[in-house]
CSV table of C-alpha atoms in Angstrom, one decimal:
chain,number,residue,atom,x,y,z
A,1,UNK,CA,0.0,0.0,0.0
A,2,UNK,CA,1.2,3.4,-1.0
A,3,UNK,CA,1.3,6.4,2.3
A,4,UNK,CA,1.1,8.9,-0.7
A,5,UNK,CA,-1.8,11.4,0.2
A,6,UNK,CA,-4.7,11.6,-2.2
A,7,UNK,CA,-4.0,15.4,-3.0
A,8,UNK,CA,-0.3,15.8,-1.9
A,9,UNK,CA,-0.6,19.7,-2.5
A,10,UNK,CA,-0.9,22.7,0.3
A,11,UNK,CA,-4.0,24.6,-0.3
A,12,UNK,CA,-3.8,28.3,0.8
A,13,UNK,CA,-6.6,30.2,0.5
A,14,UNK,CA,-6.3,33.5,-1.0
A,15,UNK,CA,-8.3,36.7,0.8
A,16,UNK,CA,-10.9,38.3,-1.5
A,17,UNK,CA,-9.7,41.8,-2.6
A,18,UNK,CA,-10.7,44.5,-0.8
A,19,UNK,CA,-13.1,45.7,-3.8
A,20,UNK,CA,-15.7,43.2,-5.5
A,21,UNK,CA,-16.0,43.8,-9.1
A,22,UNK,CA,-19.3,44.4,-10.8
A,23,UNK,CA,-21.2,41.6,-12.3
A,24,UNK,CA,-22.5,38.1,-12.1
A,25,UNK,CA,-20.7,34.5,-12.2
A,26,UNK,CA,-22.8,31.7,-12.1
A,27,UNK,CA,-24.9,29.7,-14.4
A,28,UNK,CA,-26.9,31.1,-17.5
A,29,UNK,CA,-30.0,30.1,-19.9
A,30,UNK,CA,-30.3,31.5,-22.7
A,31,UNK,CA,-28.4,34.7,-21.8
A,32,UNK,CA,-29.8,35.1,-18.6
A,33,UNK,CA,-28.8,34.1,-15.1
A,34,UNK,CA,-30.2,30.6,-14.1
A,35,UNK,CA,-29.3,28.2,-11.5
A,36,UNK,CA,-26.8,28.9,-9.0
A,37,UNK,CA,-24.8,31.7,-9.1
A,38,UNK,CA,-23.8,35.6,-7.1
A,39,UNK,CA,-24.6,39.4,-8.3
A,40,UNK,CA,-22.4,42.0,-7.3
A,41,UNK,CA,-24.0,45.0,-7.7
A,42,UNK,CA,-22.8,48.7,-8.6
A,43,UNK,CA,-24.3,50.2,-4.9
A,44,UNK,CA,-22.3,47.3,-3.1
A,45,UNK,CA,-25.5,44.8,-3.0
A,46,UNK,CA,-24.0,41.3,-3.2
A,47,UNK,CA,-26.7,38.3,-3.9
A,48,UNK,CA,-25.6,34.6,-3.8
A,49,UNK,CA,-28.2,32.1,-4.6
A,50,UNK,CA,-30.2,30.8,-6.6
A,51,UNK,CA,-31.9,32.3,-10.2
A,52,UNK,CA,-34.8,31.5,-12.8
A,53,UNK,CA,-34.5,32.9,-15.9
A,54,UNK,CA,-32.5,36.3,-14.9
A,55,UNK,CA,-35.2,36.8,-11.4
A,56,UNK,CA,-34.1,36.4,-8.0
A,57,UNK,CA,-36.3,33.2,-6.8
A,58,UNK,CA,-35.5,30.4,-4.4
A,59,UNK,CA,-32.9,30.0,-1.8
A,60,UNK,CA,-30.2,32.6,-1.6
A,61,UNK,CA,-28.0,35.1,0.8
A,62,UNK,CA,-28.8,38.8,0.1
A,63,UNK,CA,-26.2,40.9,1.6
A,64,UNK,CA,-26.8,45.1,1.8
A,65,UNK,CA,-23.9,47.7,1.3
A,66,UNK,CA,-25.4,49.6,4.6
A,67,UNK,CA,-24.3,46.1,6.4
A,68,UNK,CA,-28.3,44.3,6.4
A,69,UNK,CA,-27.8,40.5,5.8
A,70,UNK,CA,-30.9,38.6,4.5
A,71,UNK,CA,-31.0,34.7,4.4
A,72,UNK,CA,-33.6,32.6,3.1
A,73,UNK,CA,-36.4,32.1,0.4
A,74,UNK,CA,-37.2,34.4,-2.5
A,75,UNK,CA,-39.7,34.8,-5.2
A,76,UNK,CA,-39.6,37.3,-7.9
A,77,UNK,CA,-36.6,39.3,-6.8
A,78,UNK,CA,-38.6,39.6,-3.5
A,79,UNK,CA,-38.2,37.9,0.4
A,80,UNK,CA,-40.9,35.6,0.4
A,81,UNK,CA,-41.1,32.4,2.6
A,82,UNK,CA,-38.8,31.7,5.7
A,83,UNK,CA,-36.1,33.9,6.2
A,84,UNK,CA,-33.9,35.8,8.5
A,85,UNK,CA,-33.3,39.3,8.5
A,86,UNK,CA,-30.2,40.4,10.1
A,87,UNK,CA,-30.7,45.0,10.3
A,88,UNK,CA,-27.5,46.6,10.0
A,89,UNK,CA,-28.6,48.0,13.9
A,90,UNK,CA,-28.0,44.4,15.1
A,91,UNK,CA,-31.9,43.9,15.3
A,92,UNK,CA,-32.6,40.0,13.8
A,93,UNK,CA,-36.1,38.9,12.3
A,94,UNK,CA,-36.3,35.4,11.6
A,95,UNK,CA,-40.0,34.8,10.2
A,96,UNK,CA,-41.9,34.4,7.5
A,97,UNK,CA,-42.2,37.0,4.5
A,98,UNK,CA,-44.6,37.7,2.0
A,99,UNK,CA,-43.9,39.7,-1.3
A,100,UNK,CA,-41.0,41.4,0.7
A,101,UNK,CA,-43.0,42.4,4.0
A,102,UNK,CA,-42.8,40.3,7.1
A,103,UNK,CA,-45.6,38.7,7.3
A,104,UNK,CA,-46.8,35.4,9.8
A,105,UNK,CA,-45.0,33.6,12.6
A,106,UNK,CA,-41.9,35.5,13.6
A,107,UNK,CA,-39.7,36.7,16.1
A,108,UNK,CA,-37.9,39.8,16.4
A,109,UNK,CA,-34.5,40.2,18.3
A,110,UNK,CA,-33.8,43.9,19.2
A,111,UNK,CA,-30.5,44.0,19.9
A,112,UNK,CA,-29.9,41.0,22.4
A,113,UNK,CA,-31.7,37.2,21.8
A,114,UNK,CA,-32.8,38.4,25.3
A,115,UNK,CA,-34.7,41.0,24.0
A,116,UNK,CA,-37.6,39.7,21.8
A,117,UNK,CA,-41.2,40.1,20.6
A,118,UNK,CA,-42.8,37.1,19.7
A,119,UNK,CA,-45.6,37.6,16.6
């Protein structure tokens, strides 16, 4: 039995530069974004997730310039589903949306977990 290692090379990962360029990388239909893939956009907006035919819909990670994090479902460009809202003021809503308003069951964390409103 060889002791040689599978993959005998040193990874090292390289930092992401300190500016993200403009654009998408991901998969594509017919010109358009579909499947997988992340959109870095022009104000700083950065989406990774998933696409159908050029719209935002499914399961993704939505992150704002102003530092707002949003994870979870999408339809038509819009939050919509389960999801957690993470406010750039450290407030977290984890809940369901509806066309892009919280909508539902949900809880909202101001600040602390320890101080919450239950809905």
């Amino acid at each position: 039995p060889s002791s040689t290692p599978l993959f005998p090379y040193k990874v090292t990962m390289v930092p992401q530069p300190p500016t993200k360029k403009i654009g998408y990388w991901g998969e594509t239909k017919k010109g358009k974004q579909h499947g997988k893939g992340t959109q870095v956009y022009p104000n700083g907006d950065v989406y990774q997730g998933t696409w159908v035919e050029g719209i935002i819909s499914g399961k993704g990670v939505y992150e704002y310039a102003n530092g707002s994090k949003y994870t979870g479902e999408f339809q038509d460009q819009l939050r919509h589903g389960q999801g957690s809202f993470k406010y750039s003021n450290g407030d977290i809503y984890n809940g369901q949306w509806h066309n892009g308003k919280r909508t539902g069951n949900g809880i909202m964390y101001y600040g602390s977990p320890d101080s919450n409103e239950s809905y």
